GROMACS .gro file of C-alpha atoms in nm:
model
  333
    1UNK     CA    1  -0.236  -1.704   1.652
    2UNK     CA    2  -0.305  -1.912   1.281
    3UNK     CA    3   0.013  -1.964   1.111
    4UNK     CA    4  -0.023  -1.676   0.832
    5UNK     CA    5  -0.022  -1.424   1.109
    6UNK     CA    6   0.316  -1.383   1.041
    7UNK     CA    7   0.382  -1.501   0.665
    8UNK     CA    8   0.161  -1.515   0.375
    9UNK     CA    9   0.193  -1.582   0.009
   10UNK     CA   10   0.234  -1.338  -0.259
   11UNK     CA   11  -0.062  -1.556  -0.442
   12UNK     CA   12   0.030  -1.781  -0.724
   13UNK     CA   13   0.383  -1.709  -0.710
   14UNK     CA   14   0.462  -1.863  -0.430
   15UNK     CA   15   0.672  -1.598  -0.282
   16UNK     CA   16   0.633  -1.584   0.087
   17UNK     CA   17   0.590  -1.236   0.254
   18UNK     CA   18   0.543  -1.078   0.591
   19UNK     CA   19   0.186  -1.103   0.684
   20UNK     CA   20   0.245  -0.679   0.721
   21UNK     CA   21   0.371  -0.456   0.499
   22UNK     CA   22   0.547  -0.085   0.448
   23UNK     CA   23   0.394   0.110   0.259
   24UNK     CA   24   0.650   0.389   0.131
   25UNK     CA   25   0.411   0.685   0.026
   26UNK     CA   26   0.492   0.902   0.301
   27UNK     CA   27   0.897   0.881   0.267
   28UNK     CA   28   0.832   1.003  -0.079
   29UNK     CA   29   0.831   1.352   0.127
   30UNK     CA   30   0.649   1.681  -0.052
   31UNK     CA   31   0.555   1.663  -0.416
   32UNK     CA   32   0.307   1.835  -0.611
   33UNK     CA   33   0.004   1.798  -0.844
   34UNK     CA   34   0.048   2.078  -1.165
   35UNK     CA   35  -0.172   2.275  -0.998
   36UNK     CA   36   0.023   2.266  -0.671
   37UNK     CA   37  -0.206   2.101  -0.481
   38UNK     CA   38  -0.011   1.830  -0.264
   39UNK     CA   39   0.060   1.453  -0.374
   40UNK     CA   40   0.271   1.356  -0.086
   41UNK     CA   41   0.214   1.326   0.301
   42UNK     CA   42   0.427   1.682   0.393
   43UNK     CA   43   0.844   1.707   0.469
   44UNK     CA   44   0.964   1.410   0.603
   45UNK     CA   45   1.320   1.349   0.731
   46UNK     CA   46   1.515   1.107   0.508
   47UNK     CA   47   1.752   0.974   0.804
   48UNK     CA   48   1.425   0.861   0.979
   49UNK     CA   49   1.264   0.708   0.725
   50UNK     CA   50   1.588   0.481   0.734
   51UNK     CA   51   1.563   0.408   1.053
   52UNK     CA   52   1.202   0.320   1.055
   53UNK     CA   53   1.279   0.072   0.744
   54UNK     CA   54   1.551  -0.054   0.907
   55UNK     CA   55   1.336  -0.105   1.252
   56UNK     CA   56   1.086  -0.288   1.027
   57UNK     CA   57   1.311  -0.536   0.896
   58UNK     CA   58   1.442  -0.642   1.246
   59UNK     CA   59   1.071  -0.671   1.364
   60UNK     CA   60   1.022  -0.916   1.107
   61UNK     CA   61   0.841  -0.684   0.782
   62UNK     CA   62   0.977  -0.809   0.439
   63UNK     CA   63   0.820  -0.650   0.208
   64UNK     CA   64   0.810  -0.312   0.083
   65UNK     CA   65   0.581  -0.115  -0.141
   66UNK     CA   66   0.693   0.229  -0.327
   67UNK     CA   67   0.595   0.365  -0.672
   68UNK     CA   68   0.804   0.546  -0.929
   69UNK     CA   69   0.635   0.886  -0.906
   70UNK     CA   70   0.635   0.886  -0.469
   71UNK     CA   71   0.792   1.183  -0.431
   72UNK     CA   72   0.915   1.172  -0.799
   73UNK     CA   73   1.207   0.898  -0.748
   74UNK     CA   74   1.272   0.981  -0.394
   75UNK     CA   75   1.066   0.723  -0.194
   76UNK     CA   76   1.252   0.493  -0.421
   77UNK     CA   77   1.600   0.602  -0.364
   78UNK     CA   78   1.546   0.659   0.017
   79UNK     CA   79   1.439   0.286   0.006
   80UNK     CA   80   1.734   0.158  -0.151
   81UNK     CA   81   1.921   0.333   0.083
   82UNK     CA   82   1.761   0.154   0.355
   83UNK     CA   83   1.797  -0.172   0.213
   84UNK     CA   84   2.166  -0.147   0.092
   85UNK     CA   85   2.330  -0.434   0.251
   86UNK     CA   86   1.981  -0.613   0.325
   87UNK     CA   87   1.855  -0.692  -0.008
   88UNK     CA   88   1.838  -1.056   0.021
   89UNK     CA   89   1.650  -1.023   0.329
   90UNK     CA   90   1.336  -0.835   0.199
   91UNK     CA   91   1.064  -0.813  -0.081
   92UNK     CA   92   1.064  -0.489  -0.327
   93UNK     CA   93   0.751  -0.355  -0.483
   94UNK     CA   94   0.682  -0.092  -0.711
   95UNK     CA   95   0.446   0.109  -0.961
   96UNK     CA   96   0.464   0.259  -1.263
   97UNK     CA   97   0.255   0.490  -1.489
   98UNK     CA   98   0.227   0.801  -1.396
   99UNK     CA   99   0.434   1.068  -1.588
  100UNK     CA  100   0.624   1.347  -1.346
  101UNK     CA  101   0.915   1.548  -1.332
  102UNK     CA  102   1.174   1.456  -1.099
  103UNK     CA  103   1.359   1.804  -1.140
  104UNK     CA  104   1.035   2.025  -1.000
  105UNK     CA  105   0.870   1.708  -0.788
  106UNK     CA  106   0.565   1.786  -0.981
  107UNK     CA  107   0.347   1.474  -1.139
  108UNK     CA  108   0.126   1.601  -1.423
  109UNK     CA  109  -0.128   1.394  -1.404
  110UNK     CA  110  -0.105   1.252  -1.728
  111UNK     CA  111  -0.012   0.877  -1.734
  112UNK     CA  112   0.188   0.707  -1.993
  113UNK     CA  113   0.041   0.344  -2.077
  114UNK     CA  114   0.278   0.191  -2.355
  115UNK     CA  115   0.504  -0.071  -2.328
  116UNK     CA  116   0.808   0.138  -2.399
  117UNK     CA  117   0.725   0.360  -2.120
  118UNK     CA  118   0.721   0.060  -1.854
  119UNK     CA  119   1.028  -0.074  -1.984
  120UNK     CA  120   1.174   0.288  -1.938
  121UNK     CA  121   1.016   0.337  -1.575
  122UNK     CA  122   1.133  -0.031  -1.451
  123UNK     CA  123   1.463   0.052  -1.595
  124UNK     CA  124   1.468   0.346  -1.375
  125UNK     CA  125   1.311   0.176  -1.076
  126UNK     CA  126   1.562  -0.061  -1.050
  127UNK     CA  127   1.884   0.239  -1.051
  128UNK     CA  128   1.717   0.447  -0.766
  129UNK     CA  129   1.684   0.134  -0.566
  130UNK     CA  130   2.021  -0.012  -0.632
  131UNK     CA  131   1.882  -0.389  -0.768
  132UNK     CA  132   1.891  -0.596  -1.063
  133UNK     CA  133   1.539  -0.684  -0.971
  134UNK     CA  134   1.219  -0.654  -0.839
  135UNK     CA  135   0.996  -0.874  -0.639
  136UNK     CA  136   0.658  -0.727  -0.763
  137UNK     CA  137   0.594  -0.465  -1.036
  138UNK     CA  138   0.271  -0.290  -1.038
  139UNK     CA  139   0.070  -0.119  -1.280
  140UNK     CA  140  -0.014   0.218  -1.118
  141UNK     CA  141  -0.341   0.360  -1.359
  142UNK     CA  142  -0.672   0.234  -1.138
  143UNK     CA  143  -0.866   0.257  -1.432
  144UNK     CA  144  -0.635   0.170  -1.734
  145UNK     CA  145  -0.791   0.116  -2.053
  146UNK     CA  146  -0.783  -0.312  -2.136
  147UNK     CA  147  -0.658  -0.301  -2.429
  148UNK     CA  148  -0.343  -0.143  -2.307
  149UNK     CA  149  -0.311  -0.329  -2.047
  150UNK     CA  150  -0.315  -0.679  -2.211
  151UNK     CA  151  -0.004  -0.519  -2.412
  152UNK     CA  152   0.126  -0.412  -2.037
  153UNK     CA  153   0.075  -0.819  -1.881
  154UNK     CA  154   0.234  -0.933  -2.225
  155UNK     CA  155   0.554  -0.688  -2.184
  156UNK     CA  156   0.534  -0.763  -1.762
  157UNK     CA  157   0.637  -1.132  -1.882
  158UNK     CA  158   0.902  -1.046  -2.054
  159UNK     CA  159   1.026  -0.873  -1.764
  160UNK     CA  160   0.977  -1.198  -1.585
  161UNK     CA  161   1.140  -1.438  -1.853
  162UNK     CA  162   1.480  -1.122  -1.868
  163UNK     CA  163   1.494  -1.171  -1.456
  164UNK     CA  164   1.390  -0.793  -1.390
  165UNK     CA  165   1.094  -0.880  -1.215
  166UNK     CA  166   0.955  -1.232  -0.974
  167UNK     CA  167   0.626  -1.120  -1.042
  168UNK     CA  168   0.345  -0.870  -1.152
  169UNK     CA  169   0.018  -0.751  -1.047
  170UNK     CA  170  -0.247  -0.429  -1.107
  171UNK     CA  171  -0.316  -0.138  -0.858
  172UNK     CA  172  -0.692  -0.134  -0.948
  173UNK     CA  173  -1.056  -0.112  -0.796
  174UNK     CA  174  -1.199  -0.306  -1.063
  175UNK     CA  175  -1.262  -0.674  -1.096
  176UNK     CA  176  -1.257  -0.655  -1.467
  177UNK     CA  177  -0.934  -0.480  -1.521
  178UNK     CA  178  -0.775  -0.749  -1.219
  179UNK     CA  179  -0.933  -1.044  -1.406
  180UNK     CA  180  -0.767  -0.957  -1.759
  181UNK     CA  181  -0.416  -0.874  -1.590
  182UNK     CA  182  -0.454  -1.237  -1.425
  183UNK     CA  183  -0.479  -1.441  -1.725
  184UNK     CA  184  -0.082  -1.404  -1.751
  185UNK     CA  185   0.067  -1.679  -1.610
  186UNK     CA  186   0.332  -1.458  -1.375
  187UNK     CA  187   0.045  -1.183  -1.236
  188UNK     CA  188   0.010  -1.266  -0.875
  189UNK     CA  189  -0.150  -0.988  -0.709
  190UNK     CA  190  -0.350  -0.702  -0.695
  191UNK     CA  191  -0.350  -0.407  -0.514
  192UNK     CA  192  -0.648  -0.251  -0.373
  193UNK     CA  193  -0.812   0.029  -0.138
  194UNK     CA  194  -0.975  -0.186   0.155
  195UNK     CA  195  -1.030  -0.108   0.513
  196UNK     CA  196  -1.266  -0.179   0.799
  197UNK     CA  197  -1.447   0.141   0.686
  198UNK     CA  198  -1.486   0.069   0.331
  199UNK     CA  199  -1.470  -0.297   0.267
  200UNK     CA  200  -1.378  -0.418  -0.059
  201UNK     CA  201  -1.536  -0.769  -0.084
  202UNK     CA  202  -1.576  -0.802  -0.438
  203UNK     CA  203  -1.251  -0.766  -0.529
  204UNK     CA  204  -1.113  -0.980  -0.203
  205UNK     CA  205  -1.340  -1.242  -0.349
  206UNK     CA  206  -1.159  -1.223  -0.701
  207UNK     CA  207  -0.836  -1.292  -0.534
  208UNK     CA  208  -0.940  -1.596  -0.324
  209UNK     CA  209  -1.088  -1.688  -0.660
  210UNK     CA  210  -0.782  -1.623  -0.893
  211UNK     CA  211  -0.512  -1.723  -0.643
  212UNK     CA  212  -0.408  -1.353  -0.639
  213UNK     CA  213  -0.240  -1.200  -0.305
  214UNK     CA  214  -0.443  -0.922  -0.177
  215UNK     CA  215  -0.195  -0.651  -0.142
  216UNK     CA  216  -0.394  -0.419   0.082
  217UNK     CA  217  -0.358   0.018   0.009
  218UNK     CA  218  -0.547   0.276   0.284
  219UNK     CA  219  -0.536  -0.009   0.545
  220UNK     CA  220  -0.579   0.267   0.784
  221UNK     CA  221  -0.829   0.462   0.573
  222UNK     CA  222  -0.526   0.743   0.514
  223UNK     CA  223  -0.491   0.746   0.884
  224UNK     CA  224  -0.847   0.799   0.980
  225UNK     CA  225  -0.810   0.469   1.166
  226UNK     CA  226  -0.505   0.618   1.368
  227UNK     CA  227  -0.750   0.801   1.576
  228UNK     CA  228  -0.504   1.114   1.600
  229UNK     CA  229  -0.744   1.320   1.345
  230UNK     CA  230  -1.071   1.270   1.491
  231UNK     CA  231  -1.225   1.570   1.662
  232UNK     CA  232  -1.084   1.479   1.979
  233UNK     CA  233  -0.765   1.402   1.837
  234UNK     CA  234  -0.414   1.653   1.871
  235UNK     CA  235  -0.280   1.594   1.550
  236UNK     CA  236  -0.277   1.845   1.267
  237UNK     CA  237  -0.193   1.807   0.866
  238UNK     CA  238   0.069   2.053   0.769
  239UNK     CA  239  -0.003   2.253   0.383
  240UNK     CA  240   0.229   2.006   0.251
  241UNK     CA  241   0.015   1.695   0.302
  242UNK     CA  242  -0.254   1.571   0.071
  243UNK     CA  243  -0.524   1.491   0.321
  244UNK     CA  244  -0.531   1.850   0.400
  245UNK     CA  245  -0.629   1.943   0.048
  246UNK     CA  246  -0.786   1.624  -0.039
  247UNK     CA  247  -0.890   1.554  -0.425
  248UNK     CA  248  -1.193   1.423  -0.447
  249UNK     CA  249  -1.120   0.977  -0.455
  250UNK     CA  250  -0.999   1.061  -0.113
  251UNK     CA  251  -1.299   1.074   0.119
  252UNK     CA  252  -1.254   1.021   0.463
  253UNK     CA  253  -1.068   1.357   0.531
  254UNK     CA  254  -1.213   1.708   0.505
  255UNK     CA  255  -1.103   2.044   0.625
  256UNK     CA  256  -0.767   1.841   0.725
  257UNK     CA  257  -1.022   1.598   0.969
  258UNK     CA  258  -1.165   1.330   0.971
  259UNK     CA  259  -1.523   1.363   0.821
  260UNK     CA  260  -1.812   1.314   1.091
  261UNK     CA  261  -1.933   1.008   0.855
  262UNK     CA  262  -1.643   0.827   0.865
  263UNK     CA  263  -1.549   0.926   1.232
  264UNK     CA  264  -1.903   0.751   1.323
  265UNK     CA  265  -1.860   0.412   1.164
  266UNK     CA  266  -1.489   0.465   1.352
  267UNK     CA  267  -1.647   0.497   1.677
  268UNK     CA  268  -1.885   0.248   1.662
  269UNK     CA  269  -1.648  -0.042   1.574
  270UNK     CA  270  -1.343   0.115   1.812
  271UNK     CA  271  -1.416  -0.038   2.140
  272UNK     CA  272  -1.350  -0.371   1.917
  273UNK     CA  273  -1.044  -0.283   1.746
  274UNK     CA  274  -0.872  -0.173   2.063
  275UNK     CA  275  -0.982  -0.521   2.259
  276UNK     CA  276  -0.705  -0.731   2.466
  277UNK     CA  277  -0.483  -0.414   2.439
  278UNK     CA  278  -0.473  -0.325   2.075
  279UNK     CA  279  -0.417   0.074   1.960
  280UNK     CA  280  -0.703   0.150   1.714
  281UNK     CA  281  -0.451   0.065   1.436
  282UNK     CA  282  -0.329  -0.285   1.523
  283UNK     CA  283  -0.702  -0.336   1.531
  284UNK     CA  284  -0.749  -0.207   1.165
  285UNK     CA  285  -0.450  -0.459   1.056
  286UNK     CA  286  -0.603  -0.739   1.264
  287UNK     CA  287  -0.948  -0.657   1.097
  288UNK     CA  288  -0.779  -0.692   0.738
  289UNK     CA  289  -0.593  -1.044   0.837
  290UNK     CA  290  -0.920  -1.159   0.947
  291UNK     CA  291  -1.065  -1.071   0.645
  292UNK     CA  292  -0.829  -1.374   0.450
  293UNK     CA  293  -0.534  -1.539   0.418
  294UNK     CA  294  -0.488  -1.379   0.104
  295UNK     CA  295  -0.430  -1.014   0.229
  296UNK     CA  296  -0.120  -0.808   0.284
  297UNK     CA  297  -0.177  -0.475   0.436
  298UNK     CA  298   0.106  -0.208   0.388
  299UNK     CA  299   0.030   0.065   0.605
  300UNK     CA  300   0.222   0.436   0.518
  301UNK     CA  301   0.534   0.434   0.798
  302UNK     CA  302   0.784   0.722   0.822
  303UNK     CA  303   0.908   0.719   1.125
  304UNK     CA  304   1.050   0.406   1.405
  305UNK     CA  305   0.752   0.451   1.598
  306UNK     CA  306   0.504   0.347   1.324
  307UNK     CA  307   0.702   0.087   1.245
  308UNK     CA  308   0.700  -0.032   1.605
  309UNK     CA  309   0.310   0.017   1.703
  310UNK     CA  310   0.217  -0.153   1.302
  311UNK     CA  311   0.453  -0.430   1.327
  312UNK     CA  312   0.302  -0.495   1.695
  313UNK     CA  313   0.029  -0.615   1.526
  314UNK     CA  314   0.128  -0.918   1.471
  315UNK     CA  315   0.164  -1.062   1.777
  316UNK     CA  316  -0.204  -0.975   1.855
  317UNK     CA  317  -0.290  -1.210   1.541
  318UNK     CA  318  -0.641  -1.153   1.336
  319UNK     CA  319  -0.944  -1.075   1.514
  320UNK     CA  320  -1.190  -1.365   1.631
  321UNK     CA  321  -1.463  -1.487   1.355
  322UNK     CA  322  -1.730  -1.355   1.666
  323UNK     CA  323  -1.535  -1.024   1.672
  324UNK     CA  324  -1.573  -1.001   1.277
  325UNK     CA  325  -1.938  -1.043   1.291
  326UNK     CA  326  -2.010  -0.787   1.529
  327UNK     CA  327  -1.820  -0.555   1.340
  328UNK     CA  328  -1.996  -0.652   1.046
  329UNK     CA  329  -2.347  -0.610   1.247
  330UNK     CA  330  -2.254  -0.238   1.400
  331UNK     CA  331  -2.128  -0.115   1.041
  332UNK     CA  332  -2.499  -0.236   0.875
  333UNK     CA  333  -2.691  -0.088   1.141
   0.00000   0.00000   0.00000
């Protein structure tokens, strides 16, 4: 095992992390797109989602990832619940942009990209999760326009220099958008969509670059790397969860399954990702460690036994540089 198997650095900032994350989507519970199609991962039960938090923190996890408009303020306040008591002992992240309604748990799809707005949305951030601070703030718009967003790193630095926020970073795709957020001095991440199915190395490459941590969203390709929605797999997506209604950016599920594409590059690479004991999971995490020192995956948990079989992981370490070639091999063939 290398010695950022189990801690790794939020980039330039120095701040050290658990080499795995949790990624709070899923506690979020049901919310809705205006057109009722579903944003969220289906009901969830609050009182586990506690448990599975707490679980995580005794296993070692540290940091935590939500955004303001999970579940419209709830994955946020089921969160601080968790960590009442514990602060000092993990890592908060959040998002902001999006523009929802707490009262109907409805997001409308519009996004709100001024400076006043993210002062507004930290300041509410930071009530549902009972802190005076965050350890990451995120800007949540993929593809927000650059000229806003220098305004956005400007204002995120005043947050830093008021003691609101340790540190800033963009949820974004795009190696342009991630370039002009890093030229602040206190941006030291960025979060992006990256999994053994769909690699990401241009933007992995801009954070080994930039000094930025790689904090790692769809680690299990929305669960397609579970193996439990394959078409040999038991488990089914209720009305209430996104992948069974899928909008179009998310790919790898159709008909509330796995699509036969993604399901092939799955099985080809499996036998791989479940070596020396590994579920098909831990093998997706140990895949993304492998991939840098840089990157931070934060899987979707809701329940104890997520956090249990994810934070397993660890001891299993990165795959082998021979393992990561012949992965690389079977996917180009």
């Amino acid at each position: 095992m290398n010695d950022t198997t189990q801690t790794r650095v939020l980039g330039r900032s120095g701040i050290p992390v658990s080499a795995l994350g949790f990624g709070c989507w899923a506690i979020g519970g049901e919310w809705f797109a205006a057109d009722g199609r579903p944003l969220g991962w289906g009901p969830v039960d609050d009182a586990e989602s506690v448990r599975a938090i707490r679980r995580a923190i005794d296993l070692g996890v540290t940091f935590f990832d939500t955004a303001d408009v999970y579940g419209t303020g709830h994955s946020e306040e089921v969160l601080g619940r968790a960590v009442a008591g514990r602060r000092d002992e993990v890592l908060l992240a959040s998002k902001w942009g999006s523009v929802f309604d707490p009262a109907t748990r409805t997001s409308s799809g519009a996004f709100d990209v001024t400076p006043a707005h993210a002062r507004r949305a930290l300041t509410d951030t930071l009530r549902r999760l009972g802190t005076d601070r965050l350890d990451l703030y995120q800007f949540h718009v993929n593809d927000g326009p650059l000229d806003a967003a220098a305004e956005l790193r400007e204002v995120c630095e005043e947050f830093v220099a008021e003691g609101l926020i340790r540190a800033y970073g963009w949820s974004t795709d795009d190696p342009e958008r991630a370039r002009l957020f890093a030229a602040g001095p206190h941006c030291a991440t960025v979060q992006v969509s990256c999994n053994v199915l769909a690699d990401a190395p241009d933007m992995l490459t801009l954070c080994a670059e930039l000094n930025l941590g790689a904090v790692i969203r769809g680690p299990l390709a929305m669960g397609a790397l579970s193996g439990k929605y394959g078409p040999s797999g038991t488990a089914t997506l209720g009305a209430g969860d996104i992948r069974a209604r899928p909008p179009e950016w998310l790919t790898f599920f159709e008909n509330g399954r796995v699509t036969a594409a993604w399901q092939a590059r799955f099985d080809a690479v499996r036998s791989i990702l479940t070596s020396g004991g590994r579920t098909p999971a831990q093998g997706a995490l140990a895949w993304l460690w492998a991939r840098g020192p840089h990157t931070v995956p934060i899987p979707g948990i809701r329940t104890v036994a997520q956090a249990e079989e994810n934070a397993g992981a660890l001891a299993f370490g990165p795959l082998t540089e021979a393992q990561m070639r012949e992965v690389e091999a079977l996917l180009a063939s």
